[in-house]
Coordinates of C-alpha atoms in Angstrom, one line a residue:
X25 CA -62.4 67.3 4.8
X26 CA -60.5 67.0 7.7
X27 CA -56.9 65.9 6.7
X28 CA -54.2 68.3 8.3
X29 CA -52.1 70.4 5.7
X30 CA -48.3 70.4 5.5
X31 CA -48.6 74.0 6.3
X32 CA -50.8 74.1 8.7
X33 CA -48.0 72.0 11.1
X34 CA -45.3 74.2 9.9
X35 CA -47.0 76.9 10.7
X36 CA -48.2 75.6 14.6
X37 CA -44.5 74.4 15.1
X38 CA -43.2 77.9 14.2
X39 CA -46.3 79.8 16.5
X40 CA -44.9 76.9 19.1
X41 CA -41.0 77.9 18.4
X42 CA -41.8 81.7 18.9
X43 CA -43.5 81.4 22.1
X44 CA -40.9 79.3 23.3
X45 CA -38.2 82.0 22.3
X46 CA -40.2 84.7 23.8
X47 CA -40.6 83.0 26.9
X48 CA -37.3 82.3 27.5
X49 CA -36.3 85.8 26.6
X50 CA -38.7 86.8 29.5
X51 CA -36.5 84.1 31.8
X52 CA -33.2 85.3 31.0
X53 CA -33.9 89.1 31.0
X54 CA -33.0 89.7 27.6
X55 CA -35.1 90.8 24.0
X56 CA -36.2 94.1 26.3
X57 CA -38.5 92.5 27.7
X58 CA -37.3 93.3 31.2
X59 CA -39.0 96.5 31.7
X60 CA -42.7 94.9 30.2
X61 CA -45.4 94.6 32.4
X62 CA -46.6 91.7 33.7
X63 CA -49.9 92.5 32.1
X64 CA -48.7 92.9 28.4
X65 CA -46.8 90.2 29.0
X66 CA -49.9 87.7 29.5
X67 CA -52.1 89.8 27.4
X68 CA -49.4 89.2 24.5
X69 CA -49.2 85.9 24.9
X70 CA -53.0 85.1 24.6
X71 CA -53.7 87.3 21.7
X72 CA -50.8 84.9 20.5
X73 CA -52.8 82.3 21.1
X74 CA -56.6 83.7 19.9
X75 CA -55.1 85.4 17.0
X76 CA -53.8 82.1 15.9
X77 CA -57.2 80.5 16.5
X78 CA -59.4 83.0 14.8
X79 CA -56.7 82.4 11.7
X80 CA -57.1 78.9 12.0
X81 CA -60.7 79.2 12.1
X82 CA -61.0 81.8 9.1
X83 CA -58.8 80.0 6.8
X84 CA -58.9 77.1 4.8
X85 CA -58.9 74.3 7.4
X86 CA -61.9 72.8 8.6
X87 CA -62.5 70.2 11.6
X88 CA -64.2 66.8 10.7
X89 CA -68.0 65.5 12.1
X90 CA -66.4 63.4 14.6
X91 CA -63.5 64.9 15.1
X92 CA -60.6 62.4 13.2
X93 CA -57.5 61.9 15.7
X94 CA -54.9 64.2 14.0
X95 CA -57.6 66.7 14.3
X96 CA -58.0 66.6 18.0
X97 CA -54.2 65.9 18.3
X98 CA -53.4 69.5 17.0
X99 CA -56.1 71.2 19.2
X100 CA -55.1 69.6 22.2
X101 CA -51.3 70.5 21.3
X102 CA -51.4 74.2 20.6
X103 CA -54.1 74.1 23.4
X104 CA -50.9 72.7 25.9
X105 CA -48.8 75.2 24.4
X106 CA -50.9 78.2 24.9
X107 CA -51.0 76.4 29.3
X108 CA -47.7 76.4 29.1
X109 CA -46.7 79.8 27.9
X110 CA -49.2 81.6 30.5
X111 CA -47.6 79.3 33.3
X112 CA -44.0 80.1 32.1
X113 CA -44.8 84.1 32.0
X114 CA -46.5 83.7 35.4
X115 CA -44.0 81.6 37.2
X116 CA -41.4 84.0 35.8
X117 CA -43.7 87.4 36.6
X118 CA -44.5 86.4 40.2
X119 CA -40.9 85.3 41.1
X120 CA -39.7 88.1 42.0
X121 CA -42.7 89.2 44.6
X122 CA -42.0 85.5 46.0
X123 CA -38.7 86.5 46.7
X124 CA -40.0 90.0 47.9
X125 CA -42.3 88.1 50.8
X126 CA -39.3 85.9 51.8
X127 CA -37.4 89.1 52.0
X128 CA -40.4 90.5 54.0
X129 CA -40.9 88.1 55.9
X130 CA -37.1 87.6 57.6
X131 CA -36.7 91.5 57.3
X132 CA -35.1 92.6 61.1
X133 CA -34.6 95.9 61.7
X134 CA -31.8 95.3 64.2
X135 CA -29.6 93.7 61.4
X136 CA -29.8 96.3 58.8
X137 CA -28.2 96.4 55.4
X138 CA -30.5 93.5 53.7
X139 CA -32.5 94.3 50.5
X140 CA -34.6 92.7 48.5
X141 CA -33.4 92.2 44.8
X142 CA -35.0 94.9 42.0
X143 CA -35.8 92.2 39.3
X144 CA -38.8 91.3 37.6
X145 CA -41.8 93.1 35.8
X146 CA -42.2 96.8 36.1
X147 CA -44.2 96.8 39.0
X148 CA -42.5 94.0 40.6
X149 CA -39.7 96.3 39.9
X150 CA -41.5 99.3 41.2
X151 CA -42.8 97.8 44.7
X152 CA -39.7 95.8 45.6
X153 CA -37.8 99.6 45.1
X154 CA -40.9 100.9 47.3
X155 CA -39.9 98.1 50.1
X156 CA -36.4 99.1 50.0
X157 CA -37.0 103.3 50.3
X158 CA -39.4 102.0 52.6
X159 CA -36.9 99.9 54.6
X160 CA -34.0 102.4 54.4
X161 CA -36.5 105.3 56.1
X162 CA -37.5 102.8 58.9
X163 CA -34.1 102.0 59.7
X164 CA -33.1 105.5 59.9
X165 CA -36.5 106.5 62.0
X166 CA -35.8 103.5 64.2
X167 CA -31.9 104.6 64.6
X168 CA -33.0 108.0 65.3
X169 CA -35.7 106.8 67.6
X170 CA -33.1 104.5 69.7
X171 CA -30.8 106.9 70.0
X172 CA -33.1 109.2 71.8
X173 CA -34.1 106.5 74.1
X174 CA -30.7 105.4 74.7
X175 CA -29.7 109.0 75.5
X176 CA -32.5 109.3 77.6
X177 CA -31.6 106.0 79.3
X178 CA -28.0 106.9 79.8
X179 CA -29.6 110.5 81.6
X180 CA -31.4 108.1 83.5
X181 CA -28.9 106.2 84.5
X182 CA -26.5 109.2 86.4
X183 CA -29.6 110.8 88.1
X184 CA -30.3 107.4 89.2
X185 CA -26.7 106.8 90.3
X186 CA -26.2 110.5 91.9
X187 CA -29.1 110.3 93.8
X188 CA -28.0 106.4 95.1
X189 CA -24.3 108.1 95.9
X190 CA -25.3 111.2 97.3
X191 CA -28.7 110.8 99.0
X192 CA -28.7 107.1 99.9
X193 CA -25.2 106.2 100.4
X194 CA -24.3 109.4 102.9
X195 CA -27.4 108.4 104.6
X196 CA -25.8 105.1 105.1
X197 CA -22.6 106.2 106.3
X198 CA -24.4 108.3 109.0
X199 CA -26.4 105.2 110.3
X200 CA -22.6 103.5 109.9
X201 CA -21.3 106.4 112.5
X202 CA -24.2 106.6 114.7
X203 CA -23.6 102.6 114.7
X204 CA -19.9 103.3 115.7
X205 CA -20.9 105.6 118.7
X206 CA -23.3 103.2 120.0
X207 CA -21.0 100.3 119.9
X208 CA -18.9 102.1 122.3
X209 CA -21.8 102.5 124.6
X210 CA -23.5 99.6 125.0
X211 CA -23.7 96.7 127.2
X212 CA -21.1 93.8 126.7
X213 CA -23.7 91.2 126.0
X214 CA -25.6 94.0 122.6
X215 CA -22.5 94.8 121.4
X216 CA -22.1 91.5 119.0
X217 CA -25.8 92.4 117.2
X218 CA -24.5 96.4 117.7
X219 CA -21.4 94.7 115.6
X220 CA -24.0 92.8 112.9
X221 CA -25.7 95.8 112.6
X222 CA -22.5 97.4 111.7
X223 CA -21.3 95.0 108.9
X224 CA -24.7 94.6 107.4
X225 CA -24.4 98.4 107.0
X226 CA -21.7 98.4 105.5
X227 CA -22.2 95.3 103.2
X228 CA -25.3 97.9 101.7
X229 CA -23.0 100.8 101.2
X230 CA -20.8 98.3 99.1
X231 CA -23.7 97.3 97.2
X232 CA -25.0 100.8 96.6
X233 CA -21.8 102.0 95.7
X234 CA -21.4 99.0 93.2
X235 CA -24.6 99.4 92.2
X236 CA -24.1 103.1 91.4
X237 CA -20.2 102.3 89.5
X238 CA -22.7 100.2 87.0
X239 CA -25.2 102.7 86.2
X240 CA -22.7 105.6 85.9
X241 CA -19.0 104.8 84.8
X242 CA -17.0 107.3 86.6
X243 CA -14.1 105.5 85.9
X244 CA -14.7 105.6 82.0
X245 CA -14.8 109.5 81.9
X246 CA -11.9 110.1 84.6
X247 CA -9.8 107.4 83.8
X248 CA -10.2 106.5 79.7
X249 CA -11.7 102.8 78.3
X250 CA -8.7 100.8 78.9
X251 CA -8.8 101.1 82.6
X252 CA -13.0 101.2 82.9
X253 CA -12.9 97.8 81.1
X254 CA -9.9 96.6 83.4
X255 CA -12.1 97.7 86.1
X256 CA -15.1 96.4 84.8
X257 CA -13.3 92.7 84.1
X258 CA -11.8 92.6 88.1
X259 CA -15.4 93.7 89.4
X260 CA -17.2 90.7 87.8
X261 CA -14.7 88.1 89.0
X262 CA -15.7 86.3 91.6
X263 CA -15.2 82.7 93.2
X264 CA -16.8 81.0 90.6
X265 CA -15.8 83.2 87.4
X266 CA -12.6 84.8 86.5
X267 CA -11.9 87.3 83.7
X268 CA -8.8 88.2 82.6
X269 CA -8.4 91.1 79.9
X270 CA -6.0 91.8 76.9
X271 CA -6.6 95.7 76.7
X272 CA -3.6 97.4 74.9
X273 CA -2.5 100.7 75.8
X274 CA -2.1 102.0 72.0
X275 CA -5.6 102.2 71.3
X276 CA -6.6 104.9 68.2
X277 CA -8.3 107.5 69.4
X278 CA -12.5 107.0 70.0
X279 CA -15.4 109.2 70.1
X280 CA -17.3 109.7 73.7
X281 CA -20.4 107.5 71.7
X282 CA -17.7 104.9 70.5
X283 CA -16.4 104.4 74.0
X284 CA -19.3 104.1 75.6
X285 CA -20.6 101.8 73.5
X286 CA -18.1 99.7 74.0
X287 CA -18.2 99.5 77.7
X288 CA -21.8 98.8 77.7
X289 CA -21.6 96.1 75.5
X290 CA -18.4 94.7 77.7
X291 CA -20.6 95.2 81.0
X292 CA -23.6 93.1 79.3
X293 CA -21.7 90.8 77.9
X294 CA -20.2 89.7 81.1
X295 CA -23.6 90.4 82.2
X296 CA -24.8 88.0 80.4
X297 CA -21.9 85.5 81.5
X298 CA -22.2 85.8 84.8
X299 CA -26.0 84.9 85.4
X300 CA -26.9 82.5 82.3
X301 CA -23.5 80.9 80.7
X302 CA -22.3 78.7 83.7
X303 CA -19.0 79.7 83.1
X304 CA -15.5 79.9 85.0
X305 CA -13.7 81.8 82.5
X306 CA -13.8 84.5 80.3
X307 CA -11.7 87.3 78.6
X308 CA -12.4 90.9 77.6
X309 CA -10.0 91.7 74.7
X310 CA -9.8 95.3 72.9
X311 CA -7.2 95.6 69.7
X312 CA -6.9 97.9 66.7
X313 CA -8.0 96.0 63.7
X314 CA -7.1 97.5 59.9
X315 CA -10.9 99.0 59.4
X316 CA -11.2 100.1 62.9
X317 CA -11.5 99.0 66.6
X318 CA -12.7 95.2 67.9
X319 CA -14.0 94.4 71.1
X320 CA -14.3 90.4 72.0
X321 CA -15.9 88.9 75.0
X322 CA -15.7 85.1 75.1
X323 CA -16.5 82.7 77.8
X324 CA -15.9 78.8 78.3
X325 CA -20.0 78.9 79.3
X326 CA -22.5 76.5 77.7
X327 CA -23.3 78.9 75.1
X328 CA -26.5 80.0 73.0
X329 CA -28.1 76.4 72.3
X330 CA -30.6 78.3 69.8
X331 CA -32.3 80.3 72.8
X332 CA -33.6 83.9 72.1
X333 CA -32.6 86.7 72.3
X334 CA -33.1 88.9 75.1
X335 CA -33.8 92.4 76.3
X336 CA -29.8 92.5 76.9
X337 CA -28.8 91.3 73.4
X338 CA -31.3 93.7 71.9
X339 CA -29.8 96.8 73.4
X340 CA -26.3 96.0 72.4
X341 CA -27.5 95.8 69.1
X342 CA -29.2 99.1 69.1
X343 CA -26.2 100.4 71.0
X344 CA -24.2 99.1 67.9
X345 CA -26.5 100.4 65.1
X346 CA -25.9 103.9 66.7
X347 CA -22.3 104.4 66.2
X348 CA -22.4 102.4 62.7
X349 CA -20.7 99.6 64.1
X350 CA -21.5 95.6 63.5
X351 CA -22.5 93.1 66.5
X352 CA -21.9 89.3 66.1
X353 CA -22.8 86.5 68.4
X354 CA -21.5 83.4 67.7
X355 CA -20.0 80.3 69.1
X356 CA -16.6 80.5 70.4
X357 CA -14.0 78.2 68.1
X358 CA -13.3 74.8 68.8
X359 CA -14.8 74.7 72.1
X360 CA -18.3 75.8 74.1
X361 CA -18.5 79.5 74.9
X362 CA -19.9 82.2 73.1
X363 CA -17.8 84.8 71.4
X364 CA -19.2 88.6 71.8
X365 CA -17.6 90.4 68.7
X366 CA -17.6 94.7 68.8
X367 CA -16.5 96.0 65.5
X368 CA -16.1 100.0 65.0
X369 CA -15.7 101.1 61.6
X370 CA -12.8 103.7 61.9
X371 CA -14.4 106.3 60.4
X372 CA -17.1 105.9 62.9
X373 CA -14.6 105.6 66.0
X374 CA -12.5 108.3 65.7
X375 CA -12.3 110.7 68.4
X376 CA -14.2 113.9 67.5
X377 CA -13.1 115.5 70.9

């Protein structure tokens, strides 16, 4: 009693090799097994295992009373192996819904295009394909849903500025004219505050006139892009920033959405410049580019330093994801600044007008 057979090894090396192979079929994809559930693949491999036992226990071998070393040797070894085969089909099971909640986790709708890998099990398989539909309609509702807002925004936007030009600033250029009569009648000794009165007037009509230019670009639908973003670079510099521009005349032809795109991005992107980078210099440049239009603003500022992104950056990307075109913001080369890069597809920017 008790002494281990020369068969009985061969055999529990072979039920060892074979779980090894299947196993690593199950890693590498291949042996079908790619479409088997993760449940028939765990239930296999312990009715491997107790189908192995109950033969063990049926046949001819029989286990000492104590338990002699070579005895407890083999139970402990096919008992390992059995361990190791479940923790091989699990580890190799559950990757792929590991990589599914990494995927989940970093998923932003503002950078579409990421998806997470269909690989695994069947209903790995299955519910990563579910996350993707999933993602693909949420990027399209969210699209949708911005562009409405944005529309409504830009609506927003001229009534705001018409009612500022129209109502606001002709009310000002009265009190400017009634200003002017008085002047001319007043005592010598009023007639500098009569004159203060006057400039500070005026000064508010050049701020509500500037003010309205921004919310409504009447240059950009009298005059084309190339001159609202010359325009748009003269009216941020000041003393302590200049802007120079590169806009070439021989621009391909642009769709009303593409162009206005592009301005906005332009006017936030100097936006931004103006009140966060601590720059004196930037540049606006517009060029053709083989798969379609390119927009760059760059500044000599102190750039990004890992801070979040704001309400501003957030709407240029929206404002990008409507026309199909990619948004990058990144660190200008081989200095500080931050480099603002538009790129319209050319399919996407071509004038429909």
């Amino acid at each position: 009693m008790g002494v281990v057979t020369d068969m009985r090894g061969r055999y529990r090396a072979e039920r060892l090799a074979a779980v090894v192979r299947w196993a690593k079929g199950v890693r590498d994809g291949k042996g079908g097994n790619r479409n088997v559930s993760l449940f028939w693949r765990i239930f296999s491999l312990n009715a491997v295992g107790l189908i192995a036992a109950a033969a063990l226990l049926l046949g001819p071998v029989t286990v000492s009373t104590p338990v002699l070393p070579g005895e407890a040797l083999a139970v402990v070894g096919g008992l390992v192996a059995l361990l190791a085969g479940n923790a091989l089909v699990l580890r190799v099971g559950l990757a792929p819904l590991q990589r599914l909640g990494r995927a989940m986790a970093t998923a932003d709708l503002l950078r579409p295009g990421a998806r997470a890998p269909v690989a695994g099990p069947a209903e790995a398989a299955e519910l990563i394909t579910t996350y993707n539909t999933m993602l693909d309609r949420l990027e399209a509702e969210r699209a949708a849903g911005a562009a409405r807002a944005l529309s409504a925004q830009e609506r927003e936007r001229h009534r705001v500025a018409r009612e500022l030009h129209d109502e606001v600033g002709q009310t000002l250029t009265a009190v400017l004219l009634q200003l002017k009569r008085v002047a001319d009648r007043v005592p010598e000794e009023l007639r500098d505050e009569v004159g203060q009165a006057q400039e500070a007037t005026r000064a508010g009509l050049d701020e509500i006139r500037r003010i309205a230019r921004r919310l409504r670009p009447g240059v950009l639908e009298e005059l084309g892009l190339a001159s609202a973003l010359r325009s748009l670079a003269a009216e941020f510099t000041t003393h302590g920033l200049t802007v120079r521009h590169h806009i070439p005349g021989d621009l391909p032809g642009l769709s009303a959405e593409s162009e206005l795109v592009l301005y906005r991005v332009a006017q936030e992107g100097l936006t931004n410049t103006a009140r966060h980078a601590a720059a004196d210099r930037a540049e606006v440049r517009l060029r053709p580019v083989t798969d379609g239009v390119e927009l760059l603003v760059r500044d000599n500022g102190k750039g990004l330093a890992g801070a979040p992104e704001g309400s501003g950056i957030s709407g240029m990307r929206e404002r990008a994801l409507l026309i199909g075109a990619a948004l990058a913001l990144e660190p200008a080369p081989g200095r500080s600044g931050t480099d603002v890069r538009l790129r319209i597809p050319a399919a996407t920017g071509a004038s429909r007008r």
